[in-house]
């Protein structure tokens, strides 16, 4: 694998060893083919694919051996959807829920990020921090041009709500566009923003994360599986439910996200919420119960003390 997941590699080595020792020879190993990151700076998929490695380990005894391979080309979201439907170049991806993907693919309807990707904070230029500090209403927030990927689910929700959205199909280019004032705000999941400012700091040292506003857009990240490989979807769902039950899911989730959640101080922010026509909030809690989703109104530090 050429993506940066050393811990995944260790887990999969263990899984492969166990599979070699115990799996029946007649059963072919499951092969998970995941998406290629958009660039070397794109770390958005590290958490879900480390989670996938845990799922493989948890289901080793009853599903057998498995591997995770990365697609050999970078693809747009639309091309990924087409490839997922065929199940050859790629057969699984962790992605924000939307109607077309729910129709054309097999969704494993467990929100693997506990909804935090829809808790949007804004990356801005340091010189503009006073603008968000003085915003008291959603209408005021909408007066500021905002950036988005052209195929992101949140783009559709923000445009329908009334935001003036400036789009780009290229992930890296959005940070450049923000730096040259093509737009003022760049909404990112709280799980993404702080890491991205750090990763892009050498190129754009003027970028910071706003401390005042939280835009809540209902958003569930699901594992989507090709209809050509339904066994993989079954394995993912079985493994996820086991990890939730035995506590390993929360262990991994908070180890990955506590730092960002504590930095975000979401419970101290002014919160504005818009609807997401591509997501039914009831579907986000359909399997695991409402307490599974992260509550932005809580002080997360007391929760994170158990995991850090």
mmCIF file of N, CA, C and O in Angstrom, residues 197-252:
data_model
loop_
_atom_site.group_PDB
_atom_site.id
_atom_site.type_symbol
_atom_site.label_atom_id
_atom_site.label_comp_id
_atom_site.label_asym_id
_atom_site.label_seq_id
_atom_site.Cartn_x
_atom_site.Cartn_y
_atom_site.Cartn_z
ATOM 1 N N UNK A 197 -5.045 22.606 8.378
ATOM 2 C CA UNK A 197 -4.285 23.842 8.591
ATOM 3 C C UNK A 197 -2.828 23.509 8.903
ATOM 4 O O UNK A 197 -1.905 24.175 8.418
ATOM 5 N N UNK A 198 -2.628 22.458 9.673
ATOM 6 C CA UNK A 198 -1.261 22.042 9.996
ATOM 7 C C UNK A 198 -0.536 21.515 8.756
ATOM 8 O O UNK A 198 0.618 21.877 8.488
ATOM 9 N N UNK A 199 -1.208 20.669 7.986
ATOM 10 C CA UNK A 199 -0.590 20.055 6.813
ATOM 11 C C UNK A 199 -0.217 21.107 5.763
ATOM 12 O O UNK A 199 0.838 21.034 5.125
ATOM 13 N N UNK A 200 -1.092 22.111 5.592
ATOM 14 C CA UNK A 200 -0.874 23.127 4.561
ATOM 15 C C UNK A 200 -0.148 24.370 5.097
ATOM 16 O O UNK A 200 -0.026 25.366 4.371
ATOM 17 N N UNK A 201 0.336 24.316 6.337
ATOM 18 C CA UNK A 201 0.907 25.517 6.964
ATOM 19 C C UNK A 201 2.098 26.076 6.189
ATOM 20 O O UNK A 201 2.216 27.302 6.036
ATOM 21 N N UNK A 202 2.976 25.225 5.711
ATOM 22 C CA UNK A 202 4.162 25.725 5.010
ATOM 23 C C UNK A 202 3.790 26.477 3.733
ATOM 24 O O UNK A 202 4.464 27.438 3.355
ATOM 25 N N UNK A 203 2.722 26.050 3.082
ATOM 26 C CA UNK A 203 2.277 26.724 1.862
ATOM 27 C C UNK A 203 1.437 27.956 2.163
ATOM 28 O O UNK A 203 1.559 28.977 1.485
ATOM 29 N N UNK A 204 0.582 27.860 3.182
ATOM 30 C CA UNK A 204 -0.365 28.930 3.465
ATOM 31 C C UNK A 204 -0.372 29.224 4.971
ATOM 32 O O UNK A 204 -1.327 28.892 5.687
ATOM 33 N N UNK A 205 0.675 29.840 5.483
ATOM 34 C CA UNK A 205 0.788 30.067 6.930
ATOM 35 C C UNK A 205 -0.258 31.037 7.469
ATOM 36 O O UNK A 205 -0.438 31.130 8.686
ATOM 37 N N UNK A 206 -0.949 31.749 6.581
ATOM 38 C CA UNK A 206 -1.952 32.718 7.029
ATOM 39 C C UNK A 206 -3.300 32.069 7.348
ATOM 40 O O UNK A 206 -4.206 32.727 7.855
ATOM 41 N N UNK A 207 -3.453 30.762 7.088
ATOM 42 C CA UNK A 207 -4.731 30.093 7.324
ATOM 43 C C UNK A 207 -4.852 29.647 8.777
ATOM 44 O O UNK A 207 -3.910 29.106 9.358
ATOM 45 N N UNK A 208 -6.032 29.880 9.344
ATOM 46 C CA UNK A 208 -6.326 29.481 10.716
ATOM 47 C C UNK A 208 -7.735 28.889 10.751
ATOM 48 O O UNK A 208 -8.482 28.969 9.779
ATOM 49 N N UNK A 209 -8.107 28.318 11.890
ATOM 50 C CA UNK A 209 -9.471 27.839 12.103
ATOM 51 C C UNK A 209 -10.209 28.857 12.966
ATOM 52 O O UNK A 209 -9.745 29.229 14.045
ATOM 53 N N UNK A 210 -11.343 29.332 12.464
ATOM 54 C CA UNK A 210 -12.180 30.253 13.234
ATOM 55 C C UNK A 210 -12.586 29.623 14.562
ATOM 56 O O UNK A 210 -12.814 28.416 14.653
ATOM 57 N N UNK A 211 -12.729 30.447 15.607
ATOM 58 C CA UNK A 211 -13.029 29.968 16.952
ATOM 59 C C UNK A 211 -14.475 30.217 17.379
ATOM 60 O O UNK A 211 -14.849 29.848 18.496
ATOM 61 N N UNK A 212 -15.303 30.809 16.520
ATOM 62 C CA UNK A 212 -16.576 31.337 16.991
ATOM 63 C C UNK A 212 -17.824 30.625 16.462
ATOM 64 O O UNK A 212 -18.841 30.572 17.152
ATOM 65 N N UNK A 213 -17.778 30.098 15.245
ATOM 66 C CA UNK A 213 -18.980 29.620 14.565
ATOM 67 C C UNK A 213 -18.923 28.102 14.357
ATOM 68 O O UNK A 213 -17.871 27.547 14.034
ATOM 69 N N UNK A 214 -20.085 27.459 14.540
ATOM 70 C CA UNK A 214 -20.260 26.055 14.179
ATOM 71 C C UNK A 214 -21.478 25.961 13.271
ATOM 72 O O UNK A 214 -22.573 26.383 13.640
ATOM 73 N N UNK A 215 -21.287 25.447 12.075
ATOM 74 C CA UNK A 215 -22.390 25.205 11.151
ATOM 75 C C UNK A 215 -22.699 23.716 11.183
ATOM 76 O O UNK A 215 -21.878 22.888 10.796
ATOM 77 N N UNK A 216 -23.897 23.378 11.631
ATOM 78 C CA UNK A 216 -24.303 21.984 11.766
ATOM 79 C C UNK A 216 -25.077 21.564 10.519
ATOM 80 O O UNK A 216 -26.175 22.061 10.260
ATOM 81 N N UNK A 217 -24.483 20.668 9.748
ATOM 82 C CA UNK A 217 -25.125 20.107 8.556
ATOM 83 C C UNK A 217 -25.240 18.601 8.786
ATOM 84 O O UNK A 217 -24.217 17.917 8.826
ATOM 85 N N UNK A 218 -26.427 18.049 8.972
ATOM 86 C CA UNK A 218 -26.533 16.600 9.192
ATOM 87 C C UNK A 218 -25.791 15.828 8.103
ATOM 88 O O UNK A 218 -26.052 15.995 6.915
ATOM 89 N N UNK A 219 -24.845 14.996 8.522
ATOM 90 C CA UNK A 219 -23.995 14.305 7.561
ATOM 91 C C UNK A 219 -23.512 12.998 8.179
ATOM 92 O O UNK A 219 -22.923 12.994 9.258
ATOM 93 N N UNK A 220 -23.778 11.923 7.495
ATOM 94 C CA UNK A 220 -23.331 10.609 7.955
ATOM 95 C C UNK A 220 -22.292 10.071 6.992
ATOM 96 O O UNK A 220 -22.494 10.102 5.777
ATOM 97 N N UNK A 221 -21.190 9.590 7.520
ATOM 98 C CA UNK A 221 -20.187 8.911 6.705
ATOM 99 C C UNK A 221 -20.407 7.414 6.828
ATOM 100 O O UNK A 221 -20.342 6.861 7.925
ATOM 101 N N UNK A 222 -20.668 6.773 5.703
ATOM 102 C CA UNK A 222 -20.903 5.335 5.662
ATOM 103 C C UNK A 222 -19.806 4.640 4.853
ATOM 104 O O UNK A 222 -19.170 5.263 3.991
ATOM 105 N N UNK A 223 -19.612 3.365 5.108
ATOM 106 C CA UNK A 223 -18.888 2.536 4.158
ATOM 107 C C UNK A 223 -19.848 2.179 3.037
ATOM 108 O O UNK A 223 -20.946 1.666 3.279
ATOM 109 N N UNK A 224 -19.435 2.466 1.807
ATOM 110 C CA UNK A 224 -20.198 2.081 0.624
ATOM 111 C C UNK A 224 -19.452 0.959 -0.092
ATOM 112 O O UNK A 224 -18.239 1.042 -0.295
ATOM 113 N N UNK A 225 -20.204 -0.061 -0.489
ATOM 114 C CA UNK A 225 -19.611 -1.252 -1.081
ATOM 115 C C UNK A 225 -20.249 -1.504 -2.438
ATOM 116 O O UNK A 225 -21.446 -1.274 -2.639
ATOM 117 N N UNK A 226 -19.444 -2.006 -3.353
ATOM 118 C CA UNK A 226 -19.946 -2.334 -4.686
ATOM 119 C C UNK A 226 -21.022 -3.419 -4.608
ATOM 120 O O UNK A 226 -20.868 -4.393 -3.851
ATOM 121 N N UNK A 227 -22.097 -3.286 -5.382
ATOM 122 C CA UNK A 227 -23.096 -4.366 -5.433
ATOM 123 C C UNK A 227 -22.520 -5.660 -5.987
ATOM 124 O O UNK A 227 -23.135 -6.724 -5.835
ATOM 125 N N UNK A 228 -21.342 -5.601 -6.603
ATOM 126 C CA UNK A 228 -20.697 -6.814 -7.102
ATOM 127 C C UNK A 228 -20.023 -7.613 -5.993
ATOM 128 O O UNK A 228 -19.647 -8.782 -6.216
ATOM 129 N N UNK A 229 -19.866 -7.005 -4.803
ATOM 130 C CA UNK A 229 -19.183 -7.695 -3.699
ATOM 131 C C UNK A 229 -20.006 -7.589 -2.407
ATOM 132 O O UNK A 229 -19.552 -7.007 -1.414
ATOM 133 N N UNK A 230 -21.216 -8.140 -2.370
ATOM 134 C CA UNK A 230 -22.065 -8.009 -1.182
ATOM 135 C C UNK A 230 -21.480 -8.652 0.070
ATOM 136 O O UNK A 230 -21.785 -8.236 1.186
ATOM 137 N N UNK A 231 -20.641 -9.653 -0.109
ATOM 138 C CA UNK A 231 -20.017 -10.297 1.054
ATOM 139 C C UNK A 231 -19.182 -9.292 1.851
ATOM 140 O O UNK A 231 -19.136 -9.341 3.083
ATOM 141 N N UNK A 232 -18.528 -8.359 1.146
ATOM 142 C CA UNK A 232 -17.720 -7.357 1.839
ATOM 143 C C UNK A 232 -18.594 -6.447 2.697
ATOM 144 O O UNK A 232 -18.206 -6.064 3.798
ATOM 145 N N UNK A 233 -19.771 -6.097 2.185
ATOM 146 C CA UNK A 233 -20.689 -5.268 2.962
ATOM 147 C C UNK A 233 -21.150 -6.003 4.214
ATOM 148 O O UNK A 233 -21.235 -5.421 5.306
ATOM 149 N N UNK A 234 -21.459 -7.297 4.065
ATOM 150 C CA UNK A 234 -21.871 -8.092 5.222
ATOM 151 C C UNK A 234 -20.753 -8.147 6.254
ATOM 152 O O UNK A 234 -20.981 -7.985 7.460
ATOM 153 N N UNK A 235 -19.539 -8.347 5.787
ATOM 154 C CA UNK A 235 -18.400 -8.435 6.708
ATOM 155 C C UNK A 235 -18.186 -7.117 7.444
ATOM 156 O O UNK A 235 -17.925 -7.103 8.647
ATOM 157 N N UNK A 236 -18.302 -6.010 6.719
ATOM 158 C CA UNK A 236 -18.117 -4.708 7.353
ATOM 159 C C UNK A 236 -19.179 -4.475 8.416
ATOM 160 O O UNK A 236 -18.870 -4.030 9.535
ATOM 161 N N UNK A 237 -20.437 -4.775 8.112
ATOM 162 C CA UNK A 237 -21.493 -4.530 9.091
ATOM 163 C C UNK A 237 -21.341 -5.421 10.323
ATOM 164 O O UNK A 237 -21.474 -4.941 11.457
ATOM 165 N N UNK A 238 -21.048 -6.693 10.113
ATOM 166 C CA UNK A 238 -20.846 -7.602 11.245
ATOM 167 C C UNK A 238 -19.695 -7.103 12.111
ATOM 168 O O UNK A 238 -19.795 -7.034 13.345
ATOM 169 N N UNK A 239 -18.592 -6.738 11.466
ATOM 170 C CA UNK A 239 -17.430 -6.276 12.227
ATOM 171 C C UNK A 239 -17.671 -4.979 12.959
ATOM 172 O O UNK A 239 -17.257 -4.821 14.119
ATOM 173 N N UNK A 240 -18.341 -4.042 12.313
ATOM 174 C CA UNK A 240 -18.617 -2.766 12.958
ATOM 175 C C UNK A 240 -19.462 -2.943 14.218
ATOM 176 O O UNK A 240 -19.179 -2.348 15.267
ATOM 177 N N UNK A 241 -20.509 -3.733 14.104
ATOM 178 C CA UNK A 241 -21.384 -3.943 15.258
ATOM 179 C C UNK A 241 -20.628 -4.603 16.410
ATOM 180 O O UNK A 241 -20.841 -4.275 17.575
ATOM 181 N N UNK A 242 -19.735 -5.510 16.082
ATOM 182 C CA UNK A 242 -18.928 -6.139 17.131
ATOM 183 C C UNK A 242 -17.992 -5.125 17.793
ATOM 184 O O UNK A 242 -17.828 -5.113 19.020
ATOM 185 N N UNK A 243 -17.357 -4.290 16.974
ATOM 186 C CA UNK A 243 -16.439 -3.296 17.529
ATOM 187 C C UNK A 243 -17.165 -2.277 18.392
ATOM 188 O O UNK A 243 -16.618 -1.794 19.403
ATOM 189 N N UNK A 244 -18.376 -1.925 18.005
ATOM 190 C CA UNK A 244 -19.173 -1.012 18.823
ATOM 191 C C UNK A 244 -19.523 -1.670 20.159
ATOM 192 O O UNK A 244 -19.410 -1.061 21.224
ATOM 193 N N UNK A 245 -19.906 -2.928 20.081
ATOM 194 C CA UNK A 245 -20.315 -3.653 21.283
ATOM 195 C C UNK A 245 -19.154 -3.851 22.254
ATOM 196 O O UNK A 245 -19.308 -3.700 23.474
ATOM 197 N N UNK A 246 -17.967 -4.169 21.730
ATOM 198 C CA UNK A 246 -16.849 -4.462 22.636
ATOM 199 C C UNK A 246 -16.016 -3.235 22.997
ATOM 200 O O UNK A 246 -15.027 -3.340 23.728
ATOM 201 N N UNK A 247 -16.397 -2.061 22.492
ATOM 202 C CA UNK A 247 -15.732 -0.819 22.882
ATOM 203 C C UNK A 247 -14.551 -0.423 22.022
ATOM 204 O O UNK A 247 -14.009 0.683 22.180
ATOM 205 N N UNK A 248 -14.135 -1.281 21.095
ATOM 206 C CA UNK A 248 -12.974 -0.938 20.271
ATOM 207 C C UNK A 248 -13.275 0.204 19.300
ATOM 208 O O UNK A 248 -12.367 0.963 18.937
ATOM 209 N N UNK A 249 -14.540 0.316 18.889
ATOM 210 C CA UNK A 249 -14.886 1.414 17.986
ATOM 211 C C UNK A 249 -14.659 2.754 18.669
ATOM 212 O O UNK A 249 -14.000 3.643 18.120
ATOM 213 N N UNK A 250 -15.233 2.950 19.857
ATOM 214 C CA UNK A 250 -15.044 4.213 20.563
ATOM 215 C C UNK A 250 -13.571 4.463 20.865
ATOM 216 O O UNK A 250 -13.103 5.606 20.814
ATOM 217 N N UNK A 251 -12.843 3.410 21.190
ATOM 218 C CA UNK A 251 -11.421 3.562 21.469
ATOM 219 C C UNK A 251 -10.715 4.175 20.264
ATOM 220 O O UNK A 251 -9.963 5.153 20.392
ATOM 221 N N UNK A 252 -10.951 3.622 19.076
ATOM 222 C CA UNK A 252 -10.300 4.142 17.876
ATOM 223 C C UNK A 252 -10.838 5.516 17.517
ATOM 224 O O UNK A 252 -10.060 6.421 17.182
#
